[in-house]
Short mmCIF file of N, CA and C in Angstrom, two decimals:
data_model
loop_
_atom_site.label_atom_id
_atom_site.label_comp_id
_atom_site.label_asym_id
_atom_site.label_seq_id
_atom_site.Cartn_x
_atom_site.Cartn_y
_atom_site.Cartn_z
N UNK A 1 3.64 0.29 10.27
CA UNK A 1 4.99 1.93 10.08
C UNK A 1 6.22 1.08 10.57
N UNK A 2 5.34 0.68 11.76
CA UNK A 2 7.18 0.29 12.71
C UNK A 2 8.08 -0.43 11.55
N UNK A 3 7.26 -2.11 11.35
CA UNK A 3 8.08 -2.43 10.23
C UNK A 3 8.88 -1.20 8.91
N UNK A 4 7.97 -0.46 8.74
CA UNK A 4 8.68 0.33 7.66
C UNK A 4 9.62 1.36 8.39
N UNK A 5 9.62 1.66 9.22
CA UNK A 5 10.37 2.38 9.96
C UNK A 5 11.51 1.54 10.25
N UNK A 6 11.46 0.23 11.13
CA UNK A 6 12.54 -0.15 10.94
C UNK A 6 13.77 -1.03 9.28
N UNK A 7 12.95 -1.11 7.79
CA UNK A 7 13.21 -1.09 7.23
C UNK A 7 14.70 -0.59 7.06
N UNK A 8 13.80 1.59 7.35
CA UNK A 8 14.47 2.09 6.22
C UNK A 8 16.03 2.38 7.06
N UNK A 9 15.50 2.44 8.58
CA UNK A 9 16.69 2.06 9.78
C UNK A 9 17.66 1.34 9.32
N UNK A 10 17.40 0.06 9.49
CA UNK A 10 18.52 -1.39 9.13
C UNK A 10 19.56 -0.22 7.22
N UNK A 11 18.65 -0.11 6.82
CA UNK A 11 19.24 0.38 5.14
C UNK A 11 19.95 1.24 5.91
N UNK A 12 19.79 2.48 6.30
CA UNK A 12 20.19 3.81 6.65
C UNK A 12 21.87 3.28 7.88
N UNK A 13 21.28 2.35 8.46
CA UNK A 13 22.88 2.05 9.60
C UNK A 13 23.52 1.10 8.91
N UNK A 14 23.49 0.38 8.06
CA UNK A 14 24.17 -1.33 7.36
C UNK A 14 24.15 -1.20 5.55
N UNK A 15 22.74 -0.75 5.33
CA UNK A 15 22.68 -0.75 3.61
C UNK A 15 22.39 -2.20 3.33
N UNK A 16 22.32 -2.58 1.78
CA UNK A 16 22.03 -3.57 1.90
C UNK A 16 21.04 -4.27 0.73
N UNK A 17 20.17 -5.38 1.33
CA UNK A 17 19.40 -5.76 0.39
C UNK A 17 17.99 -5.99 1.58
N UNK A 18 16.62 -5.14 1.24
CA UNK A 18 15.48 -5.44 1.69
C UNK A 18 14.80 -5.92 0.84
N UNK A 19 13.72 -6.98 1.57
CA UNK A 19 13.09 -7.65 0.35
C UNK A 19 11.56 -8.16 1.70
N UNK A 20 10.28 -7.36 2.06
CA UNK A 20 9.39 -8.46 2.18
C UNK A 20 9.03 -10.05 2.26
N UNK A 21 8.35 -10.37 3.63
CA UNK A 21 8.57 -12.02 3.24
C UNK A 21 8.01 -12.69 2.40
N UNK A 22 6.58 -11.16 1.65
CA UNK A 22 6.42 -12.52 0.71
C UNK A 22 7.08 -12.19 -1.18
N UNK A 23 8.37 -12.25 -0.76
CA UNK A 23 9.71 -11.50 -2.46
C UNK A 23 9.35 -12.99 -1.83
N UNK A 24 9.26 -13.45 -3.66
CA UNK A 24 10.45 -14.91 -3.68
C UNK A 24 11.43 -13.93 -4.87
N UNK A 25 12.44 -14.25 -4.43
CA UNK A 25 13.74 -14.09 -5.56
C UNK A 25 14.10 -14.47 -6.88
N UNK A 26 14.40 -14.13 -7.99
CA UNK A 26 14.07 -15.09 -9.38
C UNK A 26 15.07 -15.21 -9.79
N UNK A 27 16.12 -14.30 -9.99
CA UNK A 27 17.18 -14.30 -10.02
C UNK A 27 18.65 -13.70 -9.59
N UNK A 28 19.16 -14.66 -9.57
CA UNK A 28 20.44 -14.24 -8.55
C UNK A 28 20.24 -13.21 -8.65
N UNK A 29 20.55 -12.77 -6.89
CA UNK A 29 21.74 -11.19 -6.43
C UNK A 29 22.40 -10.71 -7.09
N UNK A 30 23.70 -10.91 -7.48
CA UNK A 30 23.95 -10.97 -8.48
C UNK A 30 24.53 -10.21 -9.78
N UNK A 31 23.30 -11.02 -10.32
CA UNK A 31 22.23 -10.52 -11.84
C UNK A 31 21.10 -9.35 -11.46
N UNK A 32 21.22 -8.70 -9.93
CA UNK A 32 20.02 -7.34 -10.45
C UNK A 32 20.38 -6.61 -10.80
N UNK A 33 21.50 -5.91 -10.39
CA UNK A 33 21.87 -4.47 -11.32
C UNK A 33 22.96 -4.72 -12.37
N UNK A 34 22.51 -4.08 -13.59
CA UNK A 34 22.54 -4.64 -15.22
C UNK A 34 23.55 -4.19 -15.40
N UNK A 35 24.50 -4.79 -15.14
CA UNK A 35 26.03 -5.08 -16.09
C UNK A 35 26.85 -3.27 -15.63
N UNK A 36 26.29 -2.13 -17.02
CA UNK A 36 26.94 -0.90 -17.30
C UNK A 36 26.79 0.01 -16.10
N UNK A 37 25.85 -0.09 -14.76
CA UNK A 37 25.20 0.07 -13.63
C UNK A 37 26.28 0.24 -12.98
N UNK A 38 27.14 -1.34 -12.51
CA UNK A 38 27.56 -1.54 -11.04
C UNK A 38 28.31 -0.93 -10.76
N UNK A 39 29.12 -1.01 -11.30
CA UNK A 39 30.20 0.58 -10.66
C UNK A 39 30.06 1.46 -9.95
N UNK A 40 28.63 2.40 -10.15
CA UNK A 40 27.74 3.69 -9.86
C UNK A 40 26.60 3.73 -9.26
N UNK A 41 26.26 2.89 -8.91
CA UNK A 41 25.14 2.49 -8.05
C UNK A 41 24.70 2.77 -7.54
N UNK A 42 25.14 3.48 -6.06
CA UNK A 42 24.34 2.98 -4.53
C UNK A 42 23.21 2.88 -3.75
N UNK A 43 22.13 2.97 -5.30
CA UNK A 43 21.03 3.21 -4.49
C UNK A 43 20.14 2.73 -5.79
N UNK A 44 18.91 0.92 -5.65
CA UNK A 44 18.07 0.68 -6.90
C UNK A 44 16.58 1.09 -6.54
N UNK A 45 16.07 1.54 -7.54
CA UNK A 45 15.09 1.77 -7.20
C UNK A 45 13.73 1.56 -7.62
N UNK A 46 12.40 0.35 -8.01
CA UNK A 46 12.02 0.05 -8.73
C UNK A 46 10.76 0.95 -8.39
N UNK A 47 10.04 1.11 -9.85
CA UNK A 47 8.28 1.75 -10.29
C UNK A 47 7.98 0.59 -9.47
N UNK A 48 6.62 0.89 -8.65
CA UNK A 48 5.37 -0.17 -9.04
C UNK A 48 4.00 0.45 -9.49
N UNK A 49 3.70 1.31 -9.52
CA UNK A 49 3.13 1.96 -10.24
C UNK A 49 3.00 3.34 -11.12
N UNK A 50 2.12 3.42 -12.53
CA UNK A 50 2.88 3.40 -13.04
C UNK A 50 1.85 3.69 -14.36
N UNK A 51 0.74 4.42 -14.07
CA UNK A 51 -1.16 4.74 -15.01
C UNK A 51 -1.47 5.67 -15.31
N UNK A 52 -2.34 6.14 -15.81
CA UNK A 52 -3.07 6.94 -15.55
C UNK A 52 -4.33 7.34 -14.56
N UNK A 53 -4.64 8.07 -13.86
CA UNK A 53 -5.53 7.66 -12.87
C UNK A 53 -6.76 9.27 -12.19
N UNK A 54 -7.55 9.04 -12.79
CA UNK A 54 -8.79 10.71 -12.31
C UNK A 54 -8.35 11.01 -11.56
N UNK A 55 -8.64 9.91 -11.07
CA UNK A 55 -8.11 9.88 -9.44
C UNK A 55 -7.68 10.96 -8.46
N UNK A 56 -6.46 11.35 -9.07
CA UNK A 56 -4.68 11.37 -9.00
C UNK A 56 -4.62 12.58 -9.01
N UNK A 57 -3.84 13.74 -8.69
CA UNK A 57 -2.93 15.09 -9.11
C UNK A 57 -2.24 14.75 -10.45
N UNK A 58 -3.04 15.37 -10.57
CA UNK A 58 -1.84 16.00 -12.43
C UNK A 58 -2.15 14.79 -13.40
N UNK A 59 -3.81 13.69 -12.97
CA UNK A 59 -4.02 12.65 -13.50
C UNK A 59 -3.54 10.76 -13.55
N UNK A 60 -2.33 11.11 -12.81
CA UNK A 60 -1.42 10.13 -12.94
C UNK A 60 -0.72 9.45 -11.48
N UNK A 61 -1.07 7.85 -11.75
CA UNK A 61 -1.00 7.01 -10.01
C UNK A 61 0.49 6.34 -10.71
N UNK A 62 1.69 6.63 -10.37
CA UNK A 62 3.40 7.32 -9.89
C UNK A 62 3.50 5.97 -8.45
N UNK A 63 4.38 5.44 -7.91
CA UNK A 63 4.84 5.08 -7.31
C UNK A 63 6.06 4.23 -7.67
N UNK A 64 7.10 4.93 -5.70
CA UNK A 64 8.09 3.02 -6.34
C UNK A 64 7.48 2.21 -5.45
N UNK A 65 8.07 1.22 -5.51
CA UNK A 65 8.60 -0.41 -4.70
C UNK A 65 8.90 0.35 -3.34
N UNK A 66 8.54 -0.45 -2.78
CA UNK A 66 9.38 0.00 -0.98
C UNK A 66 9.32 -1.99 -0.45
N UNK A 67 8.82 -2.83 -0.90
CA UNK A 67 8.78 -4.20 -0.62
C UNK A 67 10.57 -4.93 -1.56
N UNK A 68 11.20 -4.39 -2.08
CA UNK A 68 12.14 -3.90 -2.44
C UNK A 68 13.38 -3.79 -2.69
N UNK A 69 14.68 -3.05 -1.47
CA UNK A 69 15.12 -2.01 -2.06
C UNK A 69 17.29 -2.67 -1.80
N UNK A 70 17.87 -1.82 -2.39
CA UNK A 70 18.76 -2.01 -2.86
C UNK A 70 19.40 -0.59 -2.31
N UNK A 71 20.36 -0.30 -1.12
CA UNK A 71 21.17 0.59 -0.41
C UNK A 71 22.04 0.68 -0.53
N UNK A 72 23.62 1.60 -1.01
CA UNK A 72 24.64 1.15 0.13
C UNK A 72 24.28 1.74 1.42
N UNK A 73 25.75 0.87 2.30
CA UNK A 73 25.21 2.00 3.39
C UNK A 73 25.02 3.38 3.52
N UNK A 74 24.10 4.31 4.71
CA UNK A 74 24.04 5.40 4.60
C UNK A 74 23.70 6.41 3.44
N UNK A 75 22.72 5.96 2.41
CA UNK A 75 22.21 6.22 2.07
C UNK A 75 21.91 7.65 2.10
N UNK A 76 21.91 9.11 1.32
CA UNK A 76 21.69 10.12 1.84
C UNK A 76 19.33 9.25 1.32
N UNK A 77 19.16 8.48 0.06
CA UNK A 77 16.93 8.67 0.73
C UNK A 77 16.69 7.17 1.69
N UNK A 78 17.90 6.53 2.07
CA UNK A 78 16.99 6.37 3.76
C UNK A 78 17.67 7.18 4.34
N UNK A 79 18.39 7.77 4.30
CA UNK A 79 19.52 8.67 5.40
C UNK A 79 17.89 9.76 5.67
N UNK A 80 16.78 9.43 4.48
CA UNK A 80 16.29 10.93 5.04
C UNK A 80 15.28 10.33 5.04
N UNK A 81 14.37 9.11 4.37
CA UNK A 81 13.44 8.98 5.39
C UNK A 81 13.38 9.11 6.60
N UNK A 82 14.69 7.90 7.26
CA UNK A 82 14.51 7.96 8.88
C UNK A 82 14.06 9.60 9.58
N UNK A 83 14.80 10.20 9.03
CA UNK A 83 14.81 12.01 9.66
C UNK A 83 13.25 12.50 9.42
N UNK A 84 12.51 12.12 7.98
CA UNK A 84 11.27 12.39 7.36
C UNK A 84 10.59 11.89 8.32
N UNK A 85 10.41 10.47 8.58
CA UNK A 85 9.67 9.49 9.36
C UNK A 85 9.91 10.47 10.75
N UNK A 86 10.94 10.59 11.66
CA UNK A 86 11.17 11.11 13.30
C UNK A 86 10.87 12.01 13.43
N UNK A 87 10.95 13.62 12.21
CA UNK A 87 10.43 14.43 12.10
C UNK A 87 9.00 14.50 12.69
N UNK A 88 8.03 14.22 11.57
CA UNK A 88 6.65 13.86 10.63
C UNK A 88 6.00 13.05 12.12
N UNK A 89 6.22 12.64 13.20
CA UNK A 89 6.52 11.39 14.10
C UNK A 89 6.36 12.02 15.10
N UNK A 90 6.61 12.95 15.61
CA UNK A 90 7.31 13.91 16.52
C UNK A 90 6.11 15.57 16.01
N UNK A 91 5.80 15.85 14.83
CA UNK A 91 4.82 16.77 15.17
C UNK A 91 3.76 16.20 15.14
N UNK A 92 3.25 15.15 14.83
CA UNK A 92 1.98 14.73 15.00
C UNK A 92 2.20 14.39 16.40
N UNK A 93 2.70 13.90 17.64
CA UNK A 93 2.75 13.26 18.47
C UNK A 93 3.06 15.47 19.08
N UNK A 94 3.46 16.02 19.39
CA UNK A 94 2.90 17.20 19.12
C UNK A 94 1.74 17.95 19.08
N UNK A 95 0.86 17.59 17.71
CA UNK A 95 -0.29 18.72 17.39
C UNK A 95 -0.89 17.49 18.11
N UNK A 96 -1.07 16.77 18.43
CA UNK A 96 -2.59 15.34 19.40
C UNK A 96 -1.80 15.43 21.08
N UNK A 97 -0.40 16.16 21.83
CA UNK A 97 -0.56 16.24 23.03
C UNK A 97 0.15 14.44 23.22
N UNK A 98 -0.11 14.06 22.56
CA UNK A 98 -0.08 12.13 22.55
C UNK A 98 1.81 11.99 22.91
N UNK A 99 2.44 10.88 23.60
CA UNK A 99 2.70 9.65 23.38
C UNK A 99 3.50 9.49 22.11
N UNK A 100 3.98 9.44 20.84
CA UNK A 100 4.70 8.72 19.69
C UNK A 100 4.01 7.60 20.58
N UNK A 101 4.18 6.64 21.23
CA UNK A 101 4.00 5.16 21.13
C UNK A 101 2.07 4.81 21.46
N UNK A 102 1.95 5.99 21.64
CA UNK A 102 0.31 5.97 22.45
C UNK A 102 -0.62 6.81 20.81
N UNK A 103 -0.45 6.75 19.85
CA UNK A 103 -1.03 7.76 18.67
C UNK A 103 -1.81 6.84 17.98
N UNK A 104 -2.96 7.04 17.97
CA UNK A 104 -4.02 6.50 17.34
C UNK A 104 -3.67 6.76 15.46
N UNK A 105 -2.88 5.94 15.06
CA UNK A 105 -3.08 6.37 13.86
C UNK A 105 -3.78 5.60 12.23
N UNK A 106 -3.79 7.17 11.59
CA UNK A 106 -5.00 5.86 10.12
C UNK A 106 -3.52 5.72 9.38
N UNK A 107 -4.98 4.75 8.25
CA UNK A 107 -3.72 3.93 7.47
C UNK A 107 -2.93 5.33 7.01
N UNK A 108 -4.04 5.60 6.29
CA UNK A 108 -3.43 7.26 5.60
C UNK A 108 -2.14 7.72 6.09
N UNK A 109 -2.40 7.95 7.77
CA UNK A 109 -0.73 8.63 7.80
C UNK A 109 0.11 7.31 8.08
N UNK A 110 -0.09 6.09 7.95
CA UNK A 110 1.45 5.12 7.27
C UNK A 110 1.35 5.36 5.81
N UNK A 111 0.74 5.65 4.49
CA UNK A 111 0.94 6.16 3.49
C UNK A 111 1.67 7.17 3.59
N UNK A 112 1.82 8.22 3.90
CA UNK A 112 2.10 9.79 3.78
C UNK A 112 2.84 9.77 4.63
N UNK A 113 3.37 9.15 5.76
CA UNK A 113 4.75 8.51 6.91
C UNK A 113 5.60 8.21 6.12
N UNK A 114 5.44 6.65 5.68
CA UNK A 114 6.32 5.59 5.85
C UNK A 114 6.12 4.94 4.75
N UNK A 115 5.17 5.35 3.97
CA UNK A 115 4.66 4.22 3.14
C UNK A 115 4.97 4.97 1.86
N UNK A 116 4.29 4.61 0.66
CA UNK A 116 4.05 5.23 -0.24
C UNK A 116 4.38 6.75 -0.91
N UNK A 117 3.49 7.80 0.08
CA UNK A 117 3.87 9.32 -0.56
C UNK A 117 5.35 9.79 -0.18
N UNK A 118 5.23 9.43 1.07
CA UNK A 118 6.81 9.94 2.08
C UNK A 118 7.86 8.97 1.16
N UNK A 119 7.97 8.12 0.25
CA UNK A 119 9.01 7.71 0.30
C UNK A 119 9.00 8.02 -0.96
N UNK A 120 7.70 8.16 -2.22
CA UNK A 120 8.27 8.49 -3.63
C UNK A 120 8.57 9.95 -3.04
N UNK A 121 8.24 11.35 -2.66
CA UNK A 121 8.57 11.98 -1.90
C UNK A 121 9.83 12.33 -1.36
N UNK A 122 10.36 11.66 -0.71
CA UNK A 122 11.85 11.61 -0.86
C UNK A 122 13.13 10.89 -1.75
N UNK A 123 12.66 10.15 -2.13
CA UNK A 123 12.83 9.69 -3.92
C UNK A 123 13.33 10.39 -5.18
N UNK A 124 12.44 11.58 -5.36
CA UNK A 124 12.23 12.80 -5.89
C UNK A 124 13.01 13.95 -5.31
N UNK A 125 13.07 13.89 -4.43
CA UNK A 125 14.37 14.94 -3.91
C UNK A 125 15.41 14.27 -4.40
N UNK A 126 16.03 13.49 -3.59
CA UNK A 126 17.47 13.22 -3.91
C UNK A 126 17.23 12.96 -4.53
N UNK A 127 16.67 12.28 -6.27
CA UNK A 127 17.00 12.21 -7.63
C UNK A 127 17.45 13.99 -7.92
N UNK A 128 16.30 14.69 -7.71
CA UNK A 128 16.38 16.01 -7.84
C UNK A 128 18.13 16.98 -7.68
N UNK A 129 18.31 15.88 -6.27
CA UNK A 129 19.46 17.21 -5.84
C UNK A 129 20.86 16.09 -7.09
N UNK A 130 20.74 14.70 -7.05
CA UNK A 130 21.69 13.71 -7.93
C UNK A 130 22.07 14.70 -9.34
N UNK A 131 20.87 14.31 -9.99
CA UNK A 131 21.11 15.68 -11.71
C UNK A 131 21.22 17.15 -11.43
N UNK A 132 21.01 17.36 -10.85
CA UNK A 132 20.75 19.67 -10.74
C UNK A 132 19.09 20.11 -10.71
N UNK A 133 18.33 19.46 -10.80
CA UNK A 133 16.61 19.66 -11.92
C UNK A 133 15.91 19.55 -10.85
N UNK A 134 15.21 19.81 -11.62
CA UNK A 134 14.03 19.19 -10.30
C UNK A 134 13.25 17.43 -11.43
N UNK A 135 13.02 16.99 -10.85
CA UNK A 135 12.60 15.04 -10.90
C UNK A 135 11.30 14.81 -10.63
N UNK A 136 10.55 14.39 -11.22
CA UNK A 136 8.98 14.00 -10.56
C UNK A 136 8.80 13.03 -12.14
N UNK A 137 7.79 12.14 -11.22
CA UNK A 137 7.02 11.28 -12.26
C UNK A 137 7.62 10.72 -13.42
N UNK A 138 7.41 12.14 -14.34
CA UNK A 138 6.94 12.50 -15.92
C UNK A 138 8.52 11.90 -15.85
N UNK A 139 9.70 11.76 -14.80
CA UNK A 139 10.92 11.63 -16.23
C UNK A 139 11.13 10.47 -16.20
N UNK A 140 9.90 9.79 -15.53
CA UNK A 140 10.38 8.29 -15.66
C UNK A 140 9.71 6.76 -15.66
N UNK A 141 8.31 7.87 -16.51
CA UNK A 141 6.97 7.18 -16.34
C UNK A 141 6.99 6.24 -17.40
N UNK A 142 6.85 5.00 -17.31
CA UNK A 142 6.76 3.72 -18.87
C UNK A 142 8.17 3.67 -19.03
N UNK A 143 9.14 4.04 -17.96
CA UNK A 143 10.56 3.61 -18.95
C UNK A 143 10.87 2.36 -19.21
N UNK A 144 11.44 1.90 -20.02
CA UNK A 144 12.31 0.24 -20.18
C UNK A 144 12.80 0.31 -20.36
N UNK A 145 14.25 0.98 -19.73
CA UNK A 145 15.10 0.31 -19.68
C UNK A 145 15.62 0.99 -17.72
N UNK A 146 16.61 0.96 -17.67
CA UNK A 146 16.92 1.59 -16.27
C UNK A 146 17.46 3.07 -16.07
N UNK A 147 17.68 3.73 -15.27
CA UNK A 147 18.04 5.27 -15.30
C UNK A 147 18.75 5.40 -14.21
N UNK A 148 19.93 5.84 -14.59
CA UNK A 148 20.92 6.80 -12.99
C UNK A 148 20.70 7.65 -13.38
N UNK A 149 20.64 7.94 -12.20
CA UNK A 149 20.45 9.70 -11.76
C UNK A 149 21.51 9.69 -10.21
N UNK A 150 22.65 10.53 -11.12
CA UNK A 150 23.95 10.06 -10.44
C UNK A 150 24.29 9.16 -10.04
N UNK A 151 23.95 8.43 -8.50
CA UNK A 151 24.04 7.27 -7.49
C UNK A 151 22.98 6.12 -7.71
N UNK A 152 21.84 6.80 -8.19
CA UNK A 152 20.57 5.74 -7.69
C UNK A 152 20.03 5.81 -9.74
N UNK A 153 19.97 4.31 -9.05
CA UNK A 153 19.23 3.80 -10.53
C UNK A 153 17.49 3.12 -10.10
N UNK A 154 17.20 4.08 -11.07
CA UNK A 154 15.80 3.40 -11.08
C UNK A 154 15.52 2.86 -12.60
N UNK A 155 14.52 1.53 -12.01
CA UNK A 155 14.77 0.53 -12.92
C UNK A 155 13.22 0.35 -13.32
N UNK A 156 12.48 -0.22 -14.67
CA UNK A 156 11.92 -0.90 -15.00
C UNK A 156 10.90 -0.91 -14.41
N UNK A 157 9.51 -0.86 -14.06
CA UNK A 157 8.08 -1.89 -13.70
C UNK A 157 8.28 -3.59 -13.72
N UNK A 158 9.16 -3.30 -14.52
CA UNK A 158 9.35 -5.74 -14.54
C UNK A 158 10.03 -5.76 -13.55
N UNK A 159 11.54 -5.61 -13.01
CA UNK A 159 11.98 -5.82 -11.96
C UNK A 159 11.47 -5.82 -11.20
N UNK A 160 11.19 -5.00 -10.23
CA UNK A 160 10.50 -5.66 -8.92
C UNK A 160 8.60 -5.73 -9.01
N UNK A 161 8.34 -5.48 -9.98
CA UNK A 161 6.48 -5.03 -10.07
C UNK A 161 5.81 -6.12 -10.94
N UNK A 162 6.48 -6.53 -11.14
CA UNK A 162 6.13 -7.31 -13.10
C UNK A 162 4.89 -8.00 -12.96
N UNK A 163 4.65 -7.66 -13.37
CA UNK A 163 2.31 -8.46 -13.18
C UNK A 163 1.57 -6.96 -13.27
N UNK A 164 2.27 -6.20 -13.30
CA UNK A 164 0.58 -5.41 -12.16
C UNK A 164 0.34 -5.03 -13.42
N UNK A 165 -0.76 -5.76 -13.64
CA UNK A 165 -1.66 -5.58 -15.02
C UNK A 165 -2.39 -3.40 -14.54
N UNK A 166 -2.44 -3.10 -13.52
CA UNK A 166 -2.96 -1.20 -13.86
C UNK A 166 -1.48 -0.58 -14.83
N UNK A 167 -0.67 -1.63 -15.05
CA UNK A 167 0.50 -0.15 -15.49
C UNK A 167 1.09 -0.92 -16.33
N UNK A 168 0.74 -2.06 -17.56
CA UNK A 168 1.01 -2.99 -18.42
C UNK A 168 2.02 -3.68 -18.18
N UNK A 169 2.28 -4.02 -16.74
CA UNK A 169 3.91 -5.03 -16.63
C UNK A 169 3.62 -6.18 -17.07
N UNK A 170 4.53 -6.88 -18.10
CA UNK A 170 4.29 -8.28 -18.38
C UNK A 170 5.11 -9.11 -17.13
N UNK A 171 4.72 -9.75 -16.54
CA UNK A 171 4.72 -10.52 -15.20
C UNK A 171 5.79 -11.93 -15.65
N UNK A 172 5.55 -12.27 -17.22
CA UNK A 172 6.88 -12.92 -17.69
C UNK A 172 8.76 -11.97 -17.92
N UNK A 173 8.29 -11.19 -17.68
CA UNK A 173 9.37 -10.29 -18.46
C UNK A 173 10.71 -11.00 -18.12
N UNK A 174 11.93 -11.34 -19.40
CA UNK A 174 12.94 -11.57 -18.88
C UNK A 174 14.07 -10.84 -18.18
N UNK A 175 13.28 -9.17 -17.82
CA UNK A 175 13.14 -8.22 -16.20
C UNK A 175 13.31 -8.14 -15.22
N UNK A 176 12.33 -9.25 -14.82
CA UNK A 176 11.78 -9.97 -13.90
C UNK A 176 13.20 -10.33 -12.73
N UNK A 177 13.42 -9.45 -11.15
CA UNK A 177 14.36 -9.70 -11.00
C UNK A 177 13.91 -10.80 -9.53
N UNK A 178 12.63 -10.50 -9.31
CA UNK A 178 11.52 -10.74 -7.91
C UNK A 178 10.16 -11.53 -8.19
N UNK A 179 9.18 -12.41 -7.23
CA UNK A 179 8.34 -12.55 -7.63
C UNK A 179 6.93 -11.36 -6.19
N UNK A 180 6.33 -10.15 -6.51
CA UNK A 180 5.86 -9.97 -5.05
C UNK A 180 4.03 -10.54 -5.15
N UNK A 181 4.17 -11.16 -3.97
CA UNK A 181 2.85 -11.91 -3.58
C UNK A 181 2.03 -10.74 -3.60
N UNK A 182 2.64 -9.79 -2.78
CA UNK A 182 0.94 -8.38 -2.12
C UNK A 182 0.29 -8.94 -1.57
N UNK A 183 0.65 -10.00 0.02
CA UNK A 183 -0.20 -9.65 0.41
C UNK A 183 -1.10 -8.59 1.74
N UNK A 184 0.31 -7.66 2.10
CA UNK A 184 -0.74 -6.94 2.22
C UNK A 184 -1.73 -6.77 3.18
N UNK A 185 -1.03 -7.91 4.79
CA UNK A 185 -2.16 -8.45 5.62
C UNK A 185 -1.71 -6.66 6.81
N UNK A 186 -0.73 -5.20 6.19
CA UNK A 186 -0.74 -4.66 7.47
C UNK A 186 -1.62 -4.23 7.55
N UNK A 187 -2.28 -3.45 6.16
CA UNK A 187 -2.90 -2.01 5.73
C UNK A 187 -4.59 -2.69 6.05
N UNK A 188 -5.79 -1.60 5.61
CA UNK A 188 -7.15 -1.89 5.92
C UNK A 188 -7.11 -0.78 5.03
N UNK A 189 -7.04 -0.92 4.32
CA UNK A 189 -7.61 0.68 3.22
C UNK A 189 -7.77 -0.32 1.25
N UNK A 190 -7.89 1.66 1.10
CA UNK A 190 -8.81 1.39 -0.57
C UNK A 190 -7.50 1.87 -1.10
N UNK A 191 -7.27 1.64 -2.05
CA UNK A 191 -6.15 1.60 -3.06
C UNK A 191 -6.15 3.15 -3.13
N UNK A 192 -7.21 3.72 -2.79
CA UNK A 192 -7.65 5.26 -2.87
C UNK A 192 -6.46 6.23 -2.43
N UNK A 193 -5.74 5.92 -1.18
CA UNK A 193 -4.65 6.18 0.24
C UNK A 193 -3.67 6.15 -0.41
N UNK A 194 -2.94 5.55 -1.26
CA UNK A 194 -1.86 5.53 -2.55
C UNK A 194 -1.53 6.49 -3.30
#
């Protein structure tokens, strides 16, 4: 949880590019944002998971990449992640009457607060504000081209999560910007938690 919080905090404060240690750059950084979007993109968010799933709400499993992030300094997505994490940790601390540093958190808490679920909620909230209407997974599912929502570019799964067989992603796609090796050493969970 601390490493998740740190990535959001650093990007909120300084902006830039964040990548987990198990991510390999395939294309040069200057080629990541497609030319038509370079002057308007302040955040670039990739899709990581996008497939039918009986055990998910609405029968669909969808999440955004967190292992590779690009944002401008003080971008609302990162600022809101920092704010939400702080608020939720204070709520848990008050609820359990335990200092934050002593909280015994389950992996489900990590997923909900700093992980895929918390991040997805903040991203969709930001996209909705950018275009003035509700945006959810149905607006970006199975995209094959980048899609701009105000200042935020949502890119297809092949950009940052190429090779995700569960989502029909091509590991050899020419769109591939990075290769993530999915070490996941922080967790002791089952896939249903995300």
